[in-house]
Coordinates of C-alpha atoms and ligand atoms in Angstrom, one line a residue:
M1 CA -28.1 -19.7 -9.1
S2 CA -29.2 -16.3 -7.9
D3 CA -27.1 -13.2 -8.7
P4 CA -26.9 -10.8 -6.0
H5 CA -25.5 -8.1 -8.6
S6 CA -28.7 -8.3 -11.0
Y7 CA -32.4 -7.4 -10.2
A8 CA -33.3 -10.0 -12.8
R9 CA -35.6 -13.0 -12.3
P10 CA -34.5 -15.3 -14.7
R11 CA -36.7 -18.2 -13.6
E12 CA -39.9 -16.0 -14.5
S13 CA -38.7 -14.4 -17.3
R14 CA -35.3 -14.3 -19.4
V15 CA -33.8 -12.4 -22.1
T16 CA -32.4 -14.7 -25.1
D17 CA -31.7 -12.2 -27.7
V18 CA -30.6 -8.3 -27.9
A19 CA -31.1 -6.8 -31.0
L20 CA -29.6 -3.1 -30.8
D21 CA -30.4 -0.1 -33.2
L22 CA -28.3 2.5 -32.1
R23 CA -26.7 5.9 -33.4
A24 CA -23.6 7.3 -31.8
D25 CA -23.9 11.1 -31.1
F26 CA -20.5 12.3 -30.5
T27 CA -21.7 15.9 -30.0
R28 CA -23.8 14.9 -27.0
R29 CA -21.9 11.9 -26.2
V30 CA -24.8 9.5 -26.0
L31 CA -25.9 6.3 -27.8
E32 CA -29.5 6.9 -28.8
G33 CA -32.2 4.4 -30.4
R34 CA -33.7 1.2 -29.7
V35 CA -33.2 -2.3 -28.4
K36 CA -35.4 -5.1 -29.1
L37 CA -35.5 -7.9 -26.5
T38 CA -36.6 -11.4 -27.2
L39 CA -37.7 -13.4 -24.0
V40 CA -38.7 -16.6 -22.6
A41 CA -41.7 -16.1 -20.1
A42 CA -42.7 -18.9 -17.6
P43 CA -46.5 -19.8 -17.9
D44 CA -47.3 -17.7 -14.8
A45 CA -44.8 -14.7 -15.4
R46 CA -46.4 -11.4 -15.3
E47 CA -43.3 -9.2 -15.3
V48 CA -39.8 -8.9 -16.9
V49 CA -37.2 -7.3 -14.8
L50 CA -34.1 -5.8 -16.4
D51 CA -31.0 -4.1 -15.2
T52 CA -30.3 -0.4 -15.8
R53 CA -27.9 2.5 -14.7
G54 CA -28.3 6.0 -15.6
L55 CA -30.4 5.0 -18.9
D56 CA -33.0 7.3 -20.0
I57 CA -35.7 5.1 -20.8
V58 CA -38.2 6.8 -23.4
T59 CA -41.0 4.3 -24.2
V60 CA -41.5 0.4 -23.9
E61 CA -43.5 -1.1 -26.5
D62 CA -44.8 -4.7 -27.6
A63 CA -44.0 -6.3 -31.2
G64 CA -47.3 -4.5 -32.7
G65 CA -45.9 -1.1 -31.2
G66 CA -48.5 -1.0 -28.2
R67 CA -47.3 0.8 -25.3
L68 CA -46.4 -1.4 -22.3
A69 CA -46.3 -0.4 -18.5
F70 CA -43.1 0.0 -17.0
A71 CA -41.3 1.2 -13.8
L72 CA -37.9 2.1 -12.6
G73 CA -37.3 1.2 -9.2
P74 CA -35.2 3.4 -6.7
P75 CA -31.6 3.6 -7.7
D76 CA -28.7 1.9 -5.8
P77 CA -25.2 3.4 -6.5
V78 CA -23.8 0.0 -7.5
L79 CA -26.5 -2.3 -9.2
G80 CA -28.3 1.0 -10.8
R81 CA -32.2 0.7 -11.3
A82 CA -34.4 -2.3 -12.1
L83 CA -36.7 -1.8 -15.0
T84 CA -40.0 -3.9 -14.5
I85 CA -42.2 -4.3 -17.6
A86 CA -45.3 -6.1 -18.2
V87 CA -44.9 -9.3 -19.9
P88 CA -46.1 -8.4 -23.5
P89 CA -49.0 -10.1 -25.1
D90 CA -47.1 -12.3 -27.5
R91 CA -44.8 -13.0 -24.3
T92 CA -41.7 -12.7 -26.3
T93 CA -40.8 -9.3 -27.8
I94 CA -40.2 -6.0 -26.0
V95 CA -39.0 -2.9 -27.8
I96 CA -37.3 -0.1 -25.6
A97 CA -36.6 3.2 -27.0
Y98 CA -33.6 4.7 -24.8
R99 CA -30.6 6.8 -24.7
T100 CA -27.5 6.5 -22.6
S101 CA -26.1 9.1 -20.2
P102 CA -22.9 11.3 -21.3
L103 CA -21.5 9.9 -17.9
A104 CA -22.5 6.0 -18.7
E105 CA -19.4 4.3 -16.8
A106 CA -19.3 1.6 -19.6
L107 CA -18.8 4.1 -22.1
Q108 CA -15.6 6.4 -22.8
W109 CA -16.1 9.3 -25.3
L110 CA -12.6 10.6 -26.4
A111 CA -12.2 13.8 -27.9
P112 CA -9.3 13.6 -31.1
P113 CA -6.5 14.8 -28.9
Q114 CA -7.1 11.8 -26.4
T115 CA -6.5 9.4 -29.5
A116 CA -3.1 7.9 -31.0
G117 CA -3.7 9.8 -34.3
G118 CA -5.2 12.9 -32.7
L119 CA -8.0 13.8 -35.7
H120 CA -11.0 11.9 -35.0
P121 CA -12.9 11.1 -31.6
Y122 CA -13.3 7.9 -30.2
L123 CA -15.8 5.6 -28.5
F124 CA -15.6 2.5 -26.8
S125 CA -17.5 0.3 -24.3
Q126 CA -16.4 -2.0 -21.3
G127 CA -19.1 -3.9 -20.0
Q128 CA -17.3 -6.2 -17.3
A129 CA -18.3 -6.6 -14.6
I130 CA -21.9 -4.9 -14.1
L131 CA -21.4 -2.0 -16.8
T132 CA -23.4 -3.2 -19.7
R133 CA -26.2 -2.0 -17.9
T134 CA -25.1 1.5 -18.2
W135 CA -25.5 1.3 -22.1
I136 CA -28.1 -1.5 -22.7
P137 CA -31.3 -2.2 -20.5
T138 CA -30.9 -6.2 -20.4
Q139 CA -30.6 -9.0 -17.8
D140 CA -26.9 -8.0 -16.8
S141 CA -26.1 -11.3 -15.2
P142 CA -23.4 -13.4 -16.4
G143 CA -25.6 -16.6 -15.7
I144 CA -28.1 -15.3 -18.3
R145 CA -26.8 -15.9 -21.9
Q146 CA -27.9 -14.0 -24.7
T147 CA -27.3 -13.6 -28.7
Y148 CA -27.3 -10.3 -30.0
T149 CA -27.3 -8.3 -33.2
A150 CA -26.6 -4.7 -33.9
R151 CA -27.1 -1.9 -36.2
I152 CA -24.9 0.9 -35.3
V153 CA -25.0 4.3 -37.1
V154 CA -21.8 6.4 -36.8
P155 CA -20.2 9.6 -38.3
A156 CA -19.1 8.9 -41.9
P157 CA -15.3 8.8 -41.4
L158 CA -15.4 6.4 -38.6
R159 CA -15.6 2.6 -38.4
A160 CA -17.4 0.6 -35.6
V161 CA -16.1 -2.7 -34.5
M162 CA -18.0 -5.4 -32.0
S163 CA -17.6 -8.5 -30.4
A164 CA -19.5 -10.1 -33.3
E165 CA -19.5 -11.1 -36.7
A166 CA -19.2 -7.9 -39.0
L167 CA -21.9 -8.1 -41.5
T168 CA -20.7 -5.0 -43.3
P169 CA -17.0 -4.8 -42.6
D170 CA -16.7 -1.4 -44.3
G171 CA -19.9 0.1 -43.3
V172 CA -22.8 1.2 -45.6
E173 CA -23.2 5.0 -46.4
A174 CA -26.5 6.4 -45.2
A175 CA -27.8 9.9 -45.1
S176 CA -27.3 10.0 -41.2
G177 CA -23.7 8.6 -41.4
R178 CA -22.3 5.3 -42.0
V179 CA -24.1 2.1 -40.9
F180 CA -22.7 -1.3 -39.5
E181 CA -24.1 -4.3 -38.5
F182 CA -23.1 -7.2 -36.5
R183 CA -24.4 -10.7 -35.4
L184 CA -23.4 -13.1 -32.7
A185 CA -25.1 -16.4 -33.1
E186 CA -23.5 -17.9 -29.7
P187 CA -25.2 -16.9 -26.5
I188 CA -23.0 -14.9 -24.5
P189 CA -23.1 -13.3 -21.0
P190 CA -24.1 -9.7 -21.5
Y191 CA -20.7 -8.3 -20.2
L192 CA -19.0 -9.4 -23.3
I193 CA -21.1 -7.3 -25.7
A194 CA -18.9 -4.8 -26.6
L195 CA -18.6 -1.6 -29.2
A196 CA -15.7 0.5 -30.4
V197 CA -16.0 3.5 -32.8
G198 CA -13.1 5.4 -34.3
D199 CA -10.6 6.1 -37.1
I200 CA -9.8 2.2 -37.0
A201 CA -7.9 0.5 -39.5
F202 CA -7.5 -3.3 -40.0
R203 CA -4.7 -5.8 -41.2
S204 CA -4.9 -9.5 -41.5
V205 CA -2.0 -11.6 -39.7
G206 CA -3.1 -15.1 -40.4
P207 CA -6.1 -17.0 -41.8
R208 CA -8.5 -16.3 -39.1
S209 CA -6.7 -13.7 -37.3
G210 CA -6.0 -9.6 -37.4
V211 CA -5.4 -6.5 -35.8
Y212 CA -7.6 -3.5 -35.7
A213 CA -5.9 -0.2 -34.7
E214 CA -5.7 3.4 -35.4
P215 CA -3.8 3.9 -38.6
T216 CA -0.7 5.3 -37.0
V217 CA -0.4 2.3 -34.6
L218 CA -1.2 -0.3 -37.3
D219 CA 2.2 -1.3 -38.3
R220 CA 3.6 -1.7 -34.8
A221 CA 0.3 -3.6 -33.6
A222 CA 0.6 -6.0 -36.7
D223 CA 4.4 -6.9 -35.9
E224 CA 3.8 -7.2 -32.1
F225 CA 1.0 -9.6 -32.7
A226 CA 2.6 -11.6 -35.5
D227 CA 2.2 -15.0 -33.6
L228 CA -1.8 -14.6 -33.2
E229 CA -2.4 -17.7 -35.4
Q230 CA 0.2 -20.0 -33.9
M231 CA -1.4 -18.9 -30.2
I232 CA -4.8 -20.1 -31.5
D233 CA -3.5 -23.4 -32.7
A234 CA -1.8 -23.9 -29.4
A235 CA -5.1 -23.0 -27.4
E236 CA -7.1 -25.3 -29.3
A237 CA -4.8 -28.2 -28.7
L238 CA -5.4 -27.8 -25.1
G239 CA -9.1 -26.5 -25.2
G240 CA -10.3 -28.0 -28.3
P241 CA -11.8 -26.2 -31.3
Y242 CA -11.9 -22.5 -31.4
R243 CA -15.6 -21.8 -31.6
W244 CA -15.8 -18.2 -32.4
G245 CA -14.8 -17.9 -35.9
R246 CA -12.1 -15.3 -36.0
Y247 CA -9.9 -14.1 -33.6
D248 CA -8.8 -10.3 -33.7
V249 CA -7.3 -8.0 -31.5
L250 CA -8.2 -4.3 -31.4
V251 CA -5.6 -1.9 -30.0
M252 CA -7.3 0.7 -28.1
P253 CA -6.6 4.6 -27.2
P254 CA -4.1 4.9 -24.2
S255 CA -6.9 5.6 -21.8
F256 CA -8.1 2.0 -21.8
P257 CA -8.2 1.0 -18.2
F258 CA -7.3 -2.6 -18.5
G259 CA -4.6 -4.7 -19.8
G260 CA -6.9 -6.5 -22.0
M261 CA -10.6 -7.5 -22.2
E262 CA -11.5 -10.8 -23.8
N263 CA -14.6 -9.5 -25.9
P264 CA -15.7 -12.7 -27.9
R265 CA -14.0 -12.3 -31.7
V266 CA -12.2 -9.4 -30.8
T267 CA -10.1 -8.5 -27.7
F268 CA -9.7 -5.0 -26.8
A269 CA -6.0 -4.6 -25.6
T270 CA -4.0 -1.5 -24.1
P271 CA -1.4 -0.1 -26.5
T272 CA 1.0 -0.3 -23.5
I273 CA 1.7 -4.0 -24.5
L274 CA 3.5 -2.8 -27.7
A275 CA 7.0 -2.9 -26.4
G276 CA 8.4 -3.2 -30.0
D277 CA 10.0 -6.9 -29.1
R278 CA 6.7 -9.0 -28.8
S279 CA 7.8 -9.3 -24.8
L280 CA 4.3 -8.9 -23.4
T281 CA 2.4 -10.6 -25.6
S282 CA 1.4 -13.1 -22.7
L283 CA -1.7 -10.8 -22.2
I284 CA -2.9 -11.9 -25.6
A285 CA -2.7 -15.5 -24.7
H286 CA -4.7 -14.5 -21.9
E287 CA -7.5 -13.0 -23.5
L288 CA -7.3 -15.6 -26.2
A289 CA -7.6 -18.4 -23.5
H290 CA -10.7 -16.8 -22.2
S291 CA -12.4 -17.9 -25.6
W292 CA -12.6 -21.3 -23.6
S293 CA -12.6 -20.3 -19.7
G294 CA -14.7 -17.3 -19.6
N295 CA -16.5 -17.0 -22.8
L296 CA -17.4 -20.5 -23.3
V297 CA -17.8 -21.7 -19.8
T298 CA -18.5 -18.5 -17.9
N299 CA -18.9 -17.9 -14.1
A300 CA -22.3 -17.8 -13.0
T301 CA -22.1 -14.9 -11.0
W302 CA -19.1 -12.7 -9.6
R303 CA -18.3 -15.1 -6.7
D304 CA -17.2 -17.7 -9.2
F305 CA -15.2 -14.9 -10.7
W306 CA -12.0 -17.3 -10.1
L307 CA -13.6 -19.7 -12.6
N308 CA -12.8 -17.4 -15.2
E309 CA -9.8 -15.6 -14.4
G310 CA -8.1 -18.4 -12.4
F311 CA -8.3 -21.1 -15.3
T312 CA -7.6 -18.4 -17.8
T313 CA -4.3 -17.5 -16.2
Y314 CA -3.4 -21.1 -16.0
F315 CA -4.4 -21.7 -19.5
E316 CA -2.4 -18.4 -20.7
N317 CA 0.8 -19.9 -18.9
R318 CA 0.1 -23.2 -20.9
I319 CA 0.0 -21.4 -24.4
M320 CA 2.9 -19.4 -23.6
E321 CA 4.8 -22.7 -22.8
Q322 CA 3.7 -24.3 -25.9
L323 CA 5.1 -21.3 -28.1
Y324 CA 8.1 -20.0 -26.2
G325 CA 9.0 -22.8 -24.1
R326 CA 9.2 -23.8 -20.4
D327 CA 11.6 -21.1 -19.4
R328 CA 9.6 -18.2 -20.6
A329 CA 6.5 -19.8 -18.6
A330 CA 8.1 -20.5 -15.5
M331 CA 9.2 -17.0 -15.4
L332 CA 5.6 -15.7 -16.0
E333 CA 4.3 -18.0 -13.3
H334 CA 7.1 -17.1 -11.0
L335 CA 6.1 -13.2 -11.6
G336 CA 2.5 -14.4 -10.7
R337 CA 3.2 -16.0 -7.3
T338 CA 5.5 -12.8 -6.5
E339 CA 2.2 -10.6 -7.0
L340 CA 0.2 -13.0 -5.0
L341 CA 2.3 -13.4 -2.1
E342 CA 2.5 -9.2 -2.1
E343 CA -1.2 -9.3 -2.3
L344 CA -1.7 -11.9 0.8
R345 CA 0.7 -9.6 2.6
S346 CA -1.2 -6.7 1.7
L347 CA -4.5 -8.3 2.5
R348 CA -3.4 -9.8 6.1
D349 CA -6.0 -8.0 7.9
K350 CA -8.7 -8.8 5.5
P351 CA -8.7 -12.9 5.6
A352 CA -12.3 -12.8 3.7
D353 CA -10.8 -11.1 0.9
Q354 CA -8.1 -14.0 0.4
V355 CA -10.6 -16.6 -0.4
L356 CA -11.4 -17.7 -3.8
C357 CA -14.9 -18.2 -3.7
M358 CA -15.6 -14.5 -2.4
D359 CA -18.9 -13.6 -1.1
L360 CA -19.5 -10.0 -2.7
T361 CA -23.1 -9.6 -1.7
G362 CA -23.5 -5.9 -1.1
R363 CA -20.0 -5.2 -2.6
N364 CA -18.8 -3.9 -6.2
P365 CA -18.2 -7.2 -8.0
D366 CA -14.6 -4.9 -9.2
D367 CA -13.4 -5.7 -5.4
A368 CA -12.9 -9.4 -6.7
V369 CA -10.4 -8.1 -9.3
T370 CA -7.3 -9.0 -7.3
P371 CA -4.2 -11.3 -7.7
I372 CA -6.7 -13.8 -5.5
A373 CA -9.0 -14.8 -8.5
Y374 CA -6.1 -14.8 -11.0
D375 CA -3.0 -16.2 -9.3
K376 CA -4.2 -18.1 -6.4
G377 CA -7.0 -19.4 -8.7
A378 CA -4.0 -20.5 -11.5
A379 CA -2.2 -22.1 -8.6
F380 CA -5.0 -24.1 -7.4
V381 CA -5.7 -25.5 -11.0
R382 CA -1.8 -26.2 -11.2
T383 CA -2.2 -28.0 -8.0
I384 CA -4.9 -30.2 -9.6
E385 CA -2.7 -30.8 -12.8
A386 CA 0.3 -31.8 -10.6
A387 CA -1.6 -34.2 -8.4
V388 CA -3.0 -36.4 -11.3
G389 CA -0.2 -35.6 -13.9
R390 CA -0.6 -33.7 -17.0
P391 CA -1.9 -36.3 -19.3
R392 CA -4.6 -36.9 -17.3
F393 CA -5.6 -33.5 -16.3
D394 CA -5.6 -32.3 -20.2
V395 CA -8.2 -35.0 -20.9
W396 CA -10.5 -33.7 -17.9
L397 CA -9.9 -30.1 -18.8
R398 CA -10.9 -30.7 -22.6
G399 CA -13.7 -32.7 -21.5
Y400 CA -14.9 -29.8 -18.9
F401 CA -14.9 -27.3 -21.9
D402 CA -17.1 -29.5 -23.9
R403 CA -19.4 -30.5 -21.0
H404 CA -20.1 -27.2 -20.1
A405 CA -19.7 -25.3 -23.6
F406 CA -22.0 -22.0 -23.9
T407 CA -23.3 -22.5 -20.2
S408 CA -22.5 -20.5 -16.8
L409 CA -21.1 -22.5 -13.9
T410 CA -21.0 -22.0 -10.3
T411 CA -18.0 -23.1 -8.3
A412 CA -20.3 -25.8 -7.1
E413 CA -20.9 -27.1 -10.3
F414 CA -17.1 -26.9 -11.3
L415 CA -16.7 -29.0 -8.0
A416 CA -19.3 -31.7 -9.0
D417 CA -17.8 -31.8 -12.5
L418 CA -14.1 -32.4 -11.1
R419 CA -15.6 -35.1 -8.8
A420 CA -17.7 -36.7 -11.3
H421 CA -14.9 -37.0 -14.1
L422 CA -11.5 -36.7 -12.6
I423 CA -11.5 -37.6 -8.9
A424 CA -14.1 -40.4 -9.4
G425 CA -14.1 -41.8 -6.1
D426 CA -10.5 -41.8 -5.4
T427 CA -10.7 -40.8 -1.6
E428 CA -6.8 -40.5 -1.3
L429 CA -6.6 -38.0 -4.4
E430 CA -9.6 -35.9 -3.0
A431 CA -8.1 -35.6 0.5
R432 CA -4.6 -34.5 -1.1
L433 CA -6.2 -32.1 -3.1
Q434 CA -7.5 -30.2 -0.1
L435 CA -10.4 -28.6 -2.1
A436 CA -12.3 -26.8 0.4
E437 CA -9.2 -25.3 1.9
W438 CA -8.3 -23.9 -1.6
L439 CA -11.9 -22.6 -2.3
E440 CA -13.1 -21.3 1.1
Q441 CA -9.9 -20.7 3.3
P442 CA -7.7 -17.6 3.2
G443 CA -4.0 -18.0 2.5
L444 CA -2.1 -20.4 0.3
P445 CA -2.7 -24.1 0.9
S446 CA 0.5 -26.2 1.7
N447 CA 0.1 -28.2 -1.2
A448 CA 0.5 -25.4 -3.6
A449 CA 3.5 -26.0 -6.0
V450 CA 6.4 -23.6 -5.6
P451 CA 7.5 -22.1 -9.1
A452 CA 11.0 -22.3 -9.8
S453 CA 13.0 -20.4 -12.6
D454 CA 16.6 -20.8 -13.5
A455 CA 16.7 -17.8 -15.3
F456 CA 15.3 -15.9 -12.1
T457 CA 17.9 -17.7 -10.0
R458 CA 20.6 -16.0 -12.1
V459 CA 19.0 -12.6 -11.7
T460 CA 19.0 -13.0 -8.1
T461 CA 22.5 -13.7 -7.9
E462 CA 23.3 -10.4 -9.9
V463 CA 21.0 -8.5 -7.5
V464 CA 23.0 -9.8 -4.6
R465 CA 26.2 -9.0 -6.3
F466 CA 25.1 -5.3 -7.0
L467 CA 24.0 -4.8 -3.3
A468 CA 27.5 -6.5 -2.3
G469 CA 29.1 -3.5 -3.9
H470 CA 29.6 -4.6 -7.6
Q471 CA 29.1 -1.7 -10.1
A472 CA 25.8 -1.7 -12.2
P473 CA 27.5 -1.8 -15.4
S474 CA 29.7 -5.0 -14.1
L475 CA 26.5 -7.1 -13.6
D476 CA 26.0 -9.8 -16.0
T477 CA 22.5 -8.9 -17.8
T478 CA 23.3 -10.1 -21.2
A479 CA 20.3 -11.1 -23.2
W480 CA 18.0 -10.5 -20.2
T481 CA 14.4 -10.8 -21.1
S482 CA 11.8 -8.0 -19.8
Q483 CA 10.6 -11.0 -17.4
Q484 CA 14.0 -11.0 -16.0
W485 CA 14.2 -7.2 -15.6
Q486 CA 10.9 -7.2 -13.8
H487 CA 12.2 -9.7 -11.5
F488 CA 15.5 -7.7 -10.7
L489 CA 13.5 -4.7 -10.0
G490 CA 11.0 -6.5 -8.0
G491 CA 14.1 -8.1 -6.1
L492 CA 15.8 -4.8 -5.1
P493 CA 15.3 -4.0 -1.2
G494 CA 13.3 -1.0 0.1
R495 CA 16.3 1.0 1.0
L496 CA 18.7 2.1 -1.6
S497 CA 20.6 5.2 -1.9
A498 CA 20.1 7.9 -4.4
V499 CA 23.5 7.3 -5.8
Q500 CA 22.8 3.7 -6.4
L501 CA 19.2 4.4 -8.0
A502 CA 21.2 7.0 -10.2
E503 CA 23.7 4.1 -11.0
L504 CA 21.4 1.9 -12.0
D505 CA 19.3 4.3 -14.2
A506 CA 22.2 5.6 -15.9
A507 CA 23.6 1.8 -16.5
F508 CA 20.3 0.4 -17.7
R509 CA 18.2 3.4 -18.7
F510 CA 15.3 2.4 -16.9
S511 CA 13.6 5.6 -16.7
E512 CA 13.6 5.7 -20.8
S513 CA 12.3 2.1 -21.0
G514 CA 9.9 1.4 -23.8
N515 CA 8.7 -1.3 -21.9
S516 CA 5.7 -0.5 -20.0
E517 CA 6.2 -3.3 -17.2
V518 CA 9.7 -2.7 -16.7
L519 CA 9.0 0.9 -16.6
F520 CA 6.2 0.6 -14.1
A521 CA 8.3 -1.5 -11.9
W522 CA 11.3 1.1 -11.9
L523 CA 9.0 4.0 -11.4
R524 CA 7.3 2.3 -8.2
I525 CA 10.9 2.1 -6.8
A526 CA 11.7 5.5 -7.8
V527 CA 8.8 6.9 -6.1
R528 CA 9.0 4.9 -3.0
L529 CA 12.7 5.9 -2.6
R530 CA 11.8 9.5 -3.6
Y531 CA 14.2 9.4 -6.6
T532 CA 13.4 12.9 -7.9
P533 CA 15.5 12.4 -11.2
A534 CA 12.7 10.0 -12.2
L535 CA 9.9 12.5 -11.7
S536 CA 9.5 13.7 -15.2
A537 CA 9.3 10.1 -16.6
L538 CA 6.8 9.3 -13.9
E539 CA 4.6 12.3 -14.7
R540 CA 4.8 11.3 -18.5
F541 CA 4.0 7.6 -17.9
L542 CA 0.9 8.7 -15.7
T543 CA -0.2 11.3 -18.2
S544 CA 0.0 9.1 -21.4
Q545 CA -1.9 6.0 -20.5
G546 CA -4.7 5.2 -18.5
R547 CA -4.2 1.5 -17.3
R548 CA -5.6 1.1 -13.8
K549 CA -3.0 -1.8 -12.9
F550 CA -0.2 0.8 -13.4
L551 CA -2.2 4.1 -12.3
K552 CA -3.1 2.4 -8.7
P553 CA 0.2 1.4 -6.9
L554 CA 2.0 4.4 -8.5
Y555 CA -0.5 6.9 -7.0
E556 CA -0.8 5.1 -3.9
E557 CA 2.7 5.2 -3.4
L558 CA 3.0 9.1 -4.1
M559 CA 0.2 9.4 -1.6
R560 CA 2.5 7.9 1.3
T561 CA 4.4 11.1 1.6
E562 CA 3.7 14.8 1.7
W563 CA 6.0 15.5 -0.9
G564 CA 4.2 12.7 -3.1
K565 CA 0.9 13.8 -2.1
A566 CA 1.4 17.5 -3.6
E567 CA 2.9 15.6 -6.8
A568 CA 0.0 13.1 -7.1
K569 CA -2.5 15.8 -6.7
R570 CA -1.0 18.1 -9.4
I571 CA -0.6 15.3 -11.9
Y572 CA -3.8 13.8 -11.2
E573 CA -5.7 16.8 -11.8
A574 CA -4.3 17.2 -15.5
A575 CA -4.4 13.5 -16.3
R576 CA -7.8 12.8 -14.9
P577 CA -9.8 13.9 -18.0
M578 CA -8.1 11.0 -19.9
Y579 CA -8.6 8.4 -17.4
H580 CA -11.6 6.0 -17.9
A581 CA -14.4 6.1 -15.4
V582 CA -13.4 2.4 -14.0
A583 CA -9.9 4.0 -13.4
T584 CA -11.1 7.3 -11.7
A585 CA -13.7 5.3 -9.5
T586 CA -10.4 3.5 -8.2
L587 CA -8.3 6.5 -8.0
D588 CA -10.6 9.4 -6.7
P589 CA -10.9 8.0 -3.2
I590 CA -7.0 7.4 -3.3
V591 CA -5.8 10.7 -4.5
S592 CA -8.4 12.7 -2.5
A593 CA -7.2 11.3 0.8
Ligands
LIG601 N1 -11.4 -10.0 -18.0 C1 -10.4 -9.3 -17.7 C2 -10.5 -7.9 -17.3 C3 -11.4 -7.5 -16.2 C4 -11.9 -8.2 -15.4 C5 -12.2 -6.4 -16.5 C6 -13.0 -7.7 -14.3 C7 -13.3 -6.0 -15.8 C8 -13.5 -6.6 -14.6 C9 -9.3 -9.6 -18.6 O1 -9.1 -10.8 -19.0 C10 -8.2 -9.3 -17.7 O2 -7.8 -10.3 -16.8 N2 -7.2 -8.4 -18.0 C11 -5.8 -8.2 -17.3 C12 -4.7 -8.9 -18.1 C13 -4.4 -10.3 -17.7 C14 -3.0 -10.3 -18.6 C15 -4.1 -10.4 -16.2 C16 -5.7 -6.9 -17.3 O3 -6.5 -6.1 -17.8 O4 -4.7 -6.5 -16.5
LIG602 ZN1 -8.7 -12.4 -17.7

């Protein structure tokens, strides 16, 4: 399958292993060193084509140190530049000396004040979707799996963590700093190669699980993720054996642009899920689920992104159900449906963007990171489950992971597997599933199950009572979970008076909430209704974390009015240096409008 987001020509020659030897220079903000690539070249291949973006290529050599001819193609703003190299004499080994740009989009270099501890600098990478090429010259396509090793030199007080087995967990002292070595023997798509460097401590929470975080965050993190080992057990019951050895979570500095990133062996996670009551750990279930759907069986191109995220969103919910019961899972599923319906509404003039198998040629694959891939994708998987019943579905799912372990799949290949191993010629079932409609049409097919949650029904009752004039303190909110509060806030109408908002805030202290999802839902309403007493909480939230999912809707909402515009520009100017390139790429056009 050809990947429109990579220059590589893997049928001619493909990279099978990446051996990094890099030094992190925090003063210049560059990674500098060499990468040795191992290739498989077809008999008639003359060239190897790699992906790069913003890299400074110093030399290219063969295994014996002989110079190899190379050429960099014209730059494309999204794809970067092809690096074309003559196939080396031994046809297997190329060594590239290079350095990254201080502006490499995959890398964020943080000054000490931007970390939780405030004393040391920090560096982390974020490769998905097509940013690995901004720090490693390799074939940056999810269909081209590669094993990797790394030797990383960092300033002495710091620790390096990678999405691989740590061969020297505490590093080894050297003249140039501290050296860390890693190895990942399983072949992965290059977007999963990941590095973090900082003042990072570790604590074990289970036999094969633990938590990395800055020392000042470690206690909170270890407590929040105490159920990690149980989550792995639950996931294994559904997906089969966990094939990556350890599963750790690294809690990132506040600017991390995503909720979580499923880097093999070590999920990178935003600190905004440290709610103090373990209420937001479904995000960890999600990243863990990617150890099967995503990392073991990977989307072949970004057009197949729903295969990663839709399956994972479904799988995440099954883990939550197993650990915390049907009620909690039903609430989470319901929240996902609400988001999906909102997204479909906002995409009403863009039917092509409502399609699961979305054509991204000529576009940034980031455009596919929407609730369509996640929640419509999960709804599709649930529809298949409902049609055949859970026992039969689970057998198929387990087999699907085993049959395709360590490979990358297109949507067509997924369909072929479904037909061969689940539908098996049952034409009535095939018709009932409406497969083509799910995969190729906009909107939500008619056979999508409607999620129901009793706990949410009770919330809706209280919303109705409040709107009918009952005072906020008289509402029955005993023992509500953060999901119920999210649903409560999401169910409030577009019109409320300042008095009503003040009453809600006084009764439930939303502006002071330590739960990022609840605070976000509240601030969104506050901005929409121009509730100025929440402005200081809004500013605090926008300047203390950089998660794009929270920032984008809040800035968008602010930009709708002249009053909000001025606030947005003022806050953004102060906060922008803290945000990651992935976030500013989304926010710059919004806030400059
Ligand atoms: N793999 C994604 C994050 C991602 C997707 C990064 C595409 C870059 C491009 C990760 O698994 C994810 O989905 N994270 C979500 C959280 C999840 C619970 C929905 C996030 O970051 O919000
Ligand atoms: Zn995901």
